[in-house]
PDB file of N, CA and C in Angstrom:
ATOM      1  N   MET E   1      -1.656  54.591  81.025  1.00  0.00           N
ATOM      2  CA  MET E   1      -2.877  54.220  80.348  1.00  0.00           C
ATOM      3  C   MET E   1      -3.151  52.728  80.486  1.00  0.00           C
ATOM      4  N   GLU E   2      -2.113  51.935  80.633  1.00  0.00           N
ATOM      5  CA  GLU E   2      -2.290  50.499  80.766  1.00  0.00           C
ATOM      6  C   GLU E   2      -3.075  50.146  82.030  1.00  0.00           C
ATOM      7  N   LYS E   3      -2.896  50.940  83.096  1.00  0.00           N
ATOM      8  CA  LYS E   3      -3.611  50.689  84.341  1.00  0.00           C
ATOM      9  C   LYS E   3      -5.124  50.802  84.161  1.00  0.00           C
ATOM     10  N   THR E   4      -5.572  51.695  83.303  1.00  0.00           N
ATOM     11  CA  THR E   4      -7.009  51.859  83.095  1.00  0.00           C
ATOM     12  C   THR E   4      -7.591  50.787  82.187  1.00  0.00           C
ATOM     13  N   LEU E   5      -6.778  50.201  81.326  1.00  0.00           N
ATOM     14  CA  LEU E   5      -7.269  49.183  80.400  1.00  0.00           C
ATOM     15  C   LEU E   5      -7.195  47.775  80.978  1.00  0.00           C
ATOM     16  N   LYS E   6      -6.222  47.517  81.816  1.00  0.00           N
ATOM     17  CA  LYS E   6      -6.029  46.193  82.384  1.00  0.00           C
ATOM     18  C   LYS E   6      -6.904  46.030  83.639  1.00  0.00           C
ATOM     19  N   PRO E   7      -7.818  45.052  83.635  1.00  0.00           N
ATOM     20  CA  PRO E   7      -8.670  44.877  84.814  1.00  0.00           C
ATOM     21  C   PRO E   7      -7.868  44.372  86.016  1.00  0.00           C
ATOM     22  N   ARG E   8      -8.202  44.896  87.195  1.00  0.00           N
ATOM     23  CA  ARG E   8      -7.540  44.450  88.428  1.00  0.00           C
ATOM     24  C   ARG E   8      -8.129  43.116  88.850  1.00  0.00           C
ATOM     25  N   PRO E   9      -7.315  42.234  89.417  1.00  0.00           N
ATOM     26  CA  PRO E   9      -7.853  40.965  89.926  1.00  0.00           C
ATOM     27  C   PRO E   9      -8.905  41.240  91.004  1.00  0.00           C
ATOM     28  N   LEU E  10      -9.908  40.387  91.079  1.00  0.00           N
ATOM     29  CA  LEU E  10     -11.004  40.576  92.033  1.00  0.00           C
ATOM     30  C   LEU E  10     -10.497  40.635  93.470  1.00  0.00           C
ATOM     31  N   VAL E  11      -9.490  39.830  93.804  1.00  0.00           N
ATOM     32  CA  VAL E  11      -9.000  39.795  95.182  1.00  0.00           C
ATOM     33  C   VAL E  11      -8.495  41.165  95.634  1.00  0.00           C
ATOM     34  N   GLU E  12      -8.006  41.987  94.710  1.00  0.00           N
ATOM     35  CA  GLU E  12      -7.530  43.322  95.061  1.00  0.00           C
ATOM     36  C   GLU E  12      -8.678  44.305  95.273  1.00  0.00           C
ATOM     37  N   GLN E  13      -9.861  43.982  94.818  1.00  0.00           N
ATOM     38  CA  GLN E  13     -11.019  44.860  94.956  1.00  0.00           C
ATOM     39  C   GLN E  13     -11.856  44.524  96.187  1.00  0.00           C
ATOM     40  N   LEU E  14     -11.553  43.404  96.846  1.00  0.00           N
ATOM     41  CA  LEU E  14     -12.337  42.966  97.997  1.00  0.00           C
ATOM     42  C   LEU E  14     -11.821  43.594  99.285  1.00  0.00           C
ATOM     43  N   ASN E  15     -12.733  43.784 100.238  1.00  0.00           N
ATOM     44  CA  ASN E  15     -12.387  44.314 101.555  1.00  0.00           C
ATOM     45  C   ASN E  15     -13.065  43.481 102.621  1.00  0.00           C
ATOM     46  N   ILE E  16     -12.473  43.450 103.806  1.00  0.00           N
ATOM     47  CA  ILE E  16     -13.099  42.762 104.932  1.00  0.00           C
ATOM     48  C   ILE E  16     -14.422  43.457 105.231  1.00  0.00           C
ATOM     49  N   GLY E  17     -15.461  42.656 105.412  1.00  0.00           N
ATOM     50  CA  GLY E  17     -16.795  43.196 105.680  1.00  0.00           C
ATOM     51  C   GLY E  17     -17.700  43.210 104.461  1.00  0.00           C
ATOM     52  N   ASP E  18     -17.133  43.031 103.259  1.00  0.00           N
ATOM     53  CA  ASP E  18     -17.959  42.968 102.047  1.00  0.00           C
ATOM     54  C   ASP E  18     -18.867  41.742 102.103  1.00  0.00           C
ATOM     55  N   ILE E  19     -20.064  41.876 101.550  1.00  0.00           N
ATOM     56  CA  ILE E  19     -20.980  40.746 101.416  1.00  0.00           C
ATOM     57  C   ILE E  19     -20.808  40.207 100.003  1.00  0.00           C
ATOM     58  N   VAL E  20     -20.575  38.895  99.894  1.00  0.00           N
ATOM     59  CA  VAL E  20     -20.330  38.270  98.600  1.00  0.00           C
ATOM     60  C   VAL E  20     -21.258  37.079  98.400  1.00  0.00           C
ATOM     61  N   GLU E  21     -21.444  36.717  97.134  1.00  0.00           N
ATOM     62  CA  GLU E  21     -22.190  35.514  96.787  1.00  0.00           C
ATOM     63  C   GLU E  21     -21.220  34.540  96.139  1.00  0.00           C
ATOM     64  N   ILE E  22     -21.325  33.286  96.509  1.00  0.00           N
ATOM     65  CA  ILE E  22     -20.472  32.251  95.934  1.00  0.00           C
ATOM     66  C   ILE E  22     -21.095  31.801  94.613  1.00  0.00           C
ATOM     67  N   VAL E  23     -20.302  31.826  93.547  1.00  0.00           N
ATOM     68  CA  VAL E  23     -20.834  31.520  92.216  1.00  0.00           C
ATOM     69  C   VAL E  23     -20.372  30.173  91.664  1.00  0.00           C
ATOM     70  N   ARG E  24     -19.441  29.481  92.360  1.00  0.00           N
ATOM     71  CA  ARG E  24     -18.972  28.165  91.928  1.00  0.00           C
ATOM     72  C   ARG E  24     -18.676  27.296  93.128  1.00  0.00           C
ATOM     73  N   GLY E  25     -18.817  26.003  92.958  1.00  0.00           N
ATOM     74  CA  GLY E  25     -18.457  25.055  94.000  1.00  0.00           C
ATOM     75  C   GLY E  25     -19.662  24.563  94.779  1.00  0.00           C
ATOM     76  N   PRO E  26     -19.421  23.822  95.853  1.00  0.00           N
ATOM     77  CA  PRO E  26     -20.522  23.204  96.614  1.00  0.00           C
ATOM     78  C   PRO E  26     -21.404  24.213  97.355  1.00  0.00           C
ATOM     79  N   PHE E  27     -20.932  25.427  97.541  1.00  0.00           N
ATOM     80  CA  PHE E  27     -21.717  26.446  98.252  1.00  0.00           C
ATOM     81  C   PHE E  27     -22.341  27.461  97.296  1.00  0.00           C
ATOM     82  N   THR E  28     -22.476  27.118  96.028  1.00  0.00           N
ATOM     83  CA  THR E  28     -23.021  28.018  95.014  1.00  0.00           C
ATOM     84  C   THR E  28     -24.367  28.594  95.451  1.00  0.00           C
ATOM     85  N   GLY E  29     -24.487  29.911  95.316  1.00  0.00           N
ATOM     86  CA  GLY E  29     -25.741  30.591  95.642  1.00  0.00           C
ATOM     87  C   GLY E  29     -25.808  31.119  97.062  1.00  0.00           C
ATOM     88  N   LEU E  30     -24.918  30.679  97.935  1.00  0.00           N
ATOM     89  CA  LEU E  30     -24.925  31.161  99.318  1.00  0.00           C
ATOM     90  C   LEU E  30     -24.189  32.484  99.414  1.00  0.00           C
ATOM     91  N   ARG E  31     -24.601  33.285 100.392  1.00  0.00           N
ATOM     92  CA  ARG E  31     -23.942  34.567 100.624  1.00  0.00           C
ATOM     93  C   ARG E  31     -23.167  34.520 101.930  1.00  0.00           C
ATOM     94  N   GLY E  32     -22.137  35.350 101.990  1.00  0.00           N
ATOM     95  CA  GLY E  32     -21.319  35.394 103.190  1.00  0.00           C
ATOM     96  C   GLY E  32     -20.634  36.733 103.341  1.00  0.00           C
ATOM     97  N   LYS E  33     -20.035  36.915 104.510  1.00  0.00           N
ATOM     98  CA  LYS E  33     -19.314  38.145 104.832  1.00  0.00           C
ATOM     99  C   LYS E  33     -17.821  37.813 104.874  1.00  0.00           C
ATOM    100  N   ILE E  34     -17.011  38.640 104.218  1.00  0.00           N
ATOM    101  CA  ILE E  34     -15.569  38.432 104.191  1.00  0.00           C
ATOM    102  C   ILE E  34     -14.976  38.773 105.554  1.00  0.00           C
ATOM    103  N   VAL E  35     -14.211  37.819 106.116  1.00  0.00           N
ATOM    104  CA  VAL E  35     -13.564  38.044 107.408  1.00  0.00           C
ATOM    105  C   VAL E  35     -12.045  37.999 107.299  1.00  0.00           C
ATOM    106  N   GLY E  36     -11.535  37.591 106.137  1.00  0.00           N
ATOM    107  CA  GLY E  36     -10.089  37.555 105.933  1.00  0.00           C
ATOM    108  C   GLY E  36      -9.746  37.450 104.460  1.00  0.00           C
ATOM    109  N   ILE E  37      -8.597  38.015 104.087  1.00  0.00           N
ATOM    110  CA  ILE E  37      -8.167  38.004 102.684  1.00  0.00           C
ATOM    111  C   ILE E  37      -6.692  37.648 102.627  1.00  0.00           C
ATOM    112  N   ASP E  38      -6.341  36.690 101.778  1.00  0.00           N
ATOM    113  CA  ASP E  38      -4.949  36.325 101.524  1.00  0.00           C
ATOM    114  C   ASP E  38      -4.673  36.601 100.052  1.00  0.00           C
ATOM    115  N   LYS E  39      -4.179  37.800  99.758  1.00  0.00           N
ATOM    116  CA  LYS E  39      -3.976  38.222  98.368  1.00  0.00           C
ATOM    117  C   LYS E  39      -2.915  37.384  97.665  1.00  0.00           C
ATOM    118  N   SER E  40      -1.902  36.936  98.388  1.00  0.00           N
ATOM    119  CA  SER E  40      -0.831  36.164  97.748  1.00  0.00           C
ATOM    120  C   SER E  40      -1.325  34.801  97.247  1.00  0.00           C
ATOM    121  N   ARG E  41      -2.320  34.232  97.913  1.00  0.00           N
ATOM    122  CA  ARG E  41      -2.868  32.934  97.504  1.00  0.00           C
ATOM    123  C   ARG E  41      -4.189  33.070  96.756  1.00  0.00           C
ATOM    124  N   ASN E  42      -4.687  34.309  96.585  1.00  0.00           N
ATOM    125  CA  ASN E  42      -5.961  34.582  95.907  1.00  0.00           C
ATOM    126  C   ASN E  42      -7.116  33.877  96.614  1.00  0.00           C
ATOM    127  N   GLU E  43      -7.066  33.863  97.962  1.00  0.00           N
ATOM    128  CA  GLU E  43      -8.093  33.204  98.751  1.00  0.00           C
ATOM    129  C   GLU E  43      -8.752  34.183  99.711  1.00  0.00           C
ATOM    130  N   VAL E  44     -10.009  33.894 100.008  1.00  0.00           N
ATOM    131  CA  VAL E  44     -10.793  34.738 100.899  1.00  0.00           C
ATOM    132  C   VAL E  44     -11.467  33.848 101.935  1.00  0.00           C
ATOM    133  N   LYS E  45     -11.461  34.268 103.195  1.00  0.00           N
ATOM    134  CA  LYS E  45     -12.174  33.550 104.252  1.00  0.00           C
ATOM    135  C   LYS E  45     -13.535  34.220 104.414  1.00  0.00           C
ATOM    136  N   VAL E  46     -14.588  33.427 104.294  1.00  0.00           N
ATOM    137  CA  VAL E  46     -15.962  33.930 104.305  1.00  0.00           C
ATOM    138  C   VAL E  46     -16.746  33.219 105.396  1.00  0.00           C
ATOM    139  N   GLU E  47     -17.546  33.984 106.161  1.00  0.00           N
ATOM    140  CA  GLU E  47     -18.499  33.398 107.104  1.00  0.00           C
ATOM    141  C   GLU E  47     -19.853  33.395 106.415  1.00  0.00           C
ATOM    142  N   LEU E  48     -20.429  32.219 106.241  1.00  0.00           N
ATOM    143  CA  LEU E  48     -21.712  32.120 105.564  1.00  0.00           C
ATOM    144  C   LEU E  48     -22.804  32.765 106.401  1.00  0.00           C
ATOM    145  N   VAL E  49     -23.559  33.666 105.793  1.00  0.00           N
ATOM    146  CA  VAL E  49     -24.604  34.402 106.483  1.00  0.00           C
ATOM    147  C   VAL E  49     -25.842  33.534 106.668  1.00  0.00           C
ATOM    148  N   GLU E  50     -26.125  32.669 105.699  1.00  0.00           N
ATOM    149  CA  GLU E  50     -27.360  31.893 105.705  1.00  0.00           C
ATOM    150  C   GLU E  50     -27.255  30.589 106.490  1.00  0.00           C
ATOM    151  N   ALA E  51     -26.091  30.297 107.061  1.00  0.00           N
ATOM    152  CA  ALA E  51     -25.921  29.068 107.831  1.00  0.00           C
ATOM    153  C   ALA E  51     -26.548  29.229 109.217  1.00  0.00           C
ATOM    154  N   VAL E  52     -26.994  28.120 109.795  1.00  0.00           N
ATOM    155  CA  VAL E  52     -27.606  28.135 111.119  1.00  0.00           C
ATOM    156  C   VAL E  52     -26.575  28.509 112.188  1.00  0.00           C
ATOM    157  N   PHE E  53     -25.330  28.111 111.970  1.00  0.00           N
ATOM    158  CA  PHE E  53     -24.250  28.450 112.891  1.00  0.00           C
ATOM    159  C   PHE E  53     -23.119  29.082 112.082  1.00  0.00           C
ATOM    160  N   VAL E  54     -22.184  29.733 112.761  1.00  0.00           N
ATOM    161  CA  VAL E  54     -21.075  30.395 112.069  1.00  0.00           C
ATOM    162  C   VAL E  54     -20.221  29.336 111.386  1.00  0.00           C
ATOM    163  N   LEU E  55     -20.111  29.457 110.078  1.00  0.00           N
ATOM    164  CA  LEU E  55     -19.368  28.485 109.288  1.00  0.00           C
ATOM    165  C   LEU E  55     -18.363  29.206 108.408  1.00  0.00           C
ATOM    166  N   PRO E  56     -17.132  29.398 108.911  1.00  0.00           N
ATOM    167  CA  PRO E  56     -16.116  30.058 108.079  1.00  0.00           C
ATOM    168  C   PRO E  56     -15.544  29.080 107.064  1.00  0.00           C
ATOM    169  N   ILE E  57     -15.442  29.512 105.814  1.00  0.00           N
ATOM    170  CA  ILE E  57     -14.841  28.697 104.763  1.00  0.00           C
ATOM    171  C   ILE E  57     -13.804  29.537 104.033  1.00  0.00           C
ATOM    172  N   THR E  58     -12.809  28.877 103.476  1.00  0.00           N
ATOM    173  CA  THR E  58     -11.808  29.555 102.652  1.00  0.00           C
ATOM    174  C   THR E  58     -12.079  29.159 101.211  1.00  0.00           C
ATOM    175  N   ILE E  59     -12.167  30.169 100.349  1.00  0.00           N
ATOM    176  CA  ILE E  59     -12.555  29.938  98.958  1.00  0.00           C
ATOM    177  C   ILE E  59     -11.747  30.852  98.045  1.00  0.00           C
ATOM    178  N   SER E  60     -11.573  30.435  96.815  1.00  0.00           N
ATOM    179  CA  SER E  60     -10.861  31.246  95.835  1.00  0.00           C
ATOM    180  C   SER E  60     -11.651  32.520  95.551  1.00  0.00           C
ATOM    181  N   ALA E  61     -10.955  33.634  95.434  1.00  0.00           N
ATOM    182  CA  ALA E  61     -11.619  34.907  95.148  1.00  0.00           C
ATOM    183  C   ALA E  61     -12.310  34.877  93.787  1.00  0.00           C
ATOM    184  N   ASP E  62     -11.841  34.023  92.879  1.00  0.00           N
ATOM    185  CA  ASP E  62     -12.442  33.919  91.549  1.00  0.00           C
ATOM    186  C   ASP E  62     -13.840  33.304  91.594  1.00  0.00           C
ATOM    187  N   ASP E  63     -14.186  32.650  92.696  1.00  0.00           N
ATOM    188  CA  ASP E  63     -15.488  31.994  92.833  1.00  0.00           C
ATOM    189  C   ASP E  63     -16.513  32.883  93.528  1.00  0.00           C
ATOM    190  N   LEU E  64     -16.212  34.171  93.670  1.00  0.00           N
ATOM    191  CA  LEU E  64     -17.088  35.089  94.392  1.00  0.00           C
ATOM    192  C   LEU E  64     -17.590  36.212  93.502  1.00  0.00           C
ATOM    193  N   LYS E  65     -18.736  36.761  93.901  1.00  0.00           N
ATOM    194  CA  LYS E  65     -19.289  37.953  93.262  1.00  0.00           C
ATOM    195  C   LYS E  65     -19.686  38.904  94.386  1.00  0.00           C
ATOM    196  N   VAL E  66     -19.245  40.153  94.312  1.00  0.00           N
ATOM    197  CA  VAL E  66     -19.551  41.133  95.354  1.00  0.00           C
ATOM    198  C   VAL E  66     -21.023  41.528  95.257  1.00  0.00           C
ATOM    199  N   VAL E  67     -21.729  41.433  96.383  1.00  0.00           N
ATOM    200  CA  VAL E  67     -23.135  41.814  96.442  1.00  0.00           C
ATOM    201  C   VAL E  67     -23.265  43.206  97.045  1.00  0.00           C
ATOM    202  N   LYS E  68     -22.494  43.447  98.134  1.00  0.00           N
ATOM    203  CA  LYS E  68     -22.555  44.747  98.816  1.00  0.00           C
ATOM    204  C   LYS E  68     -21.187  45.048  99.404  1.00  0.00           C
ATOM    205  N   LYS E  69     -20.680  46.240  99.104  1.00  0.00           N
ATOM    206  CA  LYS E  69     -19.401  46.660  99.647  1.00  0.00           C
ATOM    207  C   LYS E  69     -19.573  47.060 101.111  1.00  0.00           C
ATOM    208  N   ALA E  70     -18.523  46.839 101.903  1.00  0.00           N
ATOM    209  CA  ALA E  70     -18.545  47.245 103.309  1.00  0.00           C
ATOM    210  C   ALA E  70     -18.560  48.762 103.380  1.00  0.00           C
ATOM    211  N   GLU E  71     -19.273  49.280 104.387  1.00  0.00           N
ATOM    212  CA  GLU E  71     -19.312  50.725 104.566  1.00  0.00           C
ATOM    213  C   GLU E  71     -17.993  51.211 105.133  1.00  0.00           C
ATOM    214  N   LYS E  72     -17.517  52.317 104.631  1.00  0.00           N
ATOM    215  CA  LYS E  72     -16.248  52.899 105.101  1.00  0.00           C
ATOM    216  C   LYS E  72     -16.391  53.327 106.548  1.00  0.00           C
ATOM    217  N   GLY E  73     -15.338  53.103 107.319  1.00  0.00           N
ATOM    218  CA  GLY E  73     -15.334  53.542 108.707  1.00  0.00           C
ATOM    219  C   GLY E  73     -15.944  52.546 109.668  1.00  0.00           C
ATOM    220  N   SER E  74     -16.439  51.401 109.171  1.00  0.00           N
ATOM    221  CA  SER E  74     -17.036  50.385 110.046  1.00  0.00           C
ATOM    222  C   SER E  74     -16.052  49.303 110.351  1.00  0.00           C
TER     223      SER E  74
END
């Protein structure tokens, strides 16, 4: 029963390919696609979608909000 009451950390709910919005820091409000996840460090590598060129950044999973989950099988 404890598993249902205790919320899972966000980093465990993220998948490669998910679209996320950054909610804290210098990139607040920008959206990106997850290209890598480091669960042990609670960090996610995101490629900003709205940038003119591909700009991968590493950010804490706590600073993200999931906008769209990746489709299964893609």
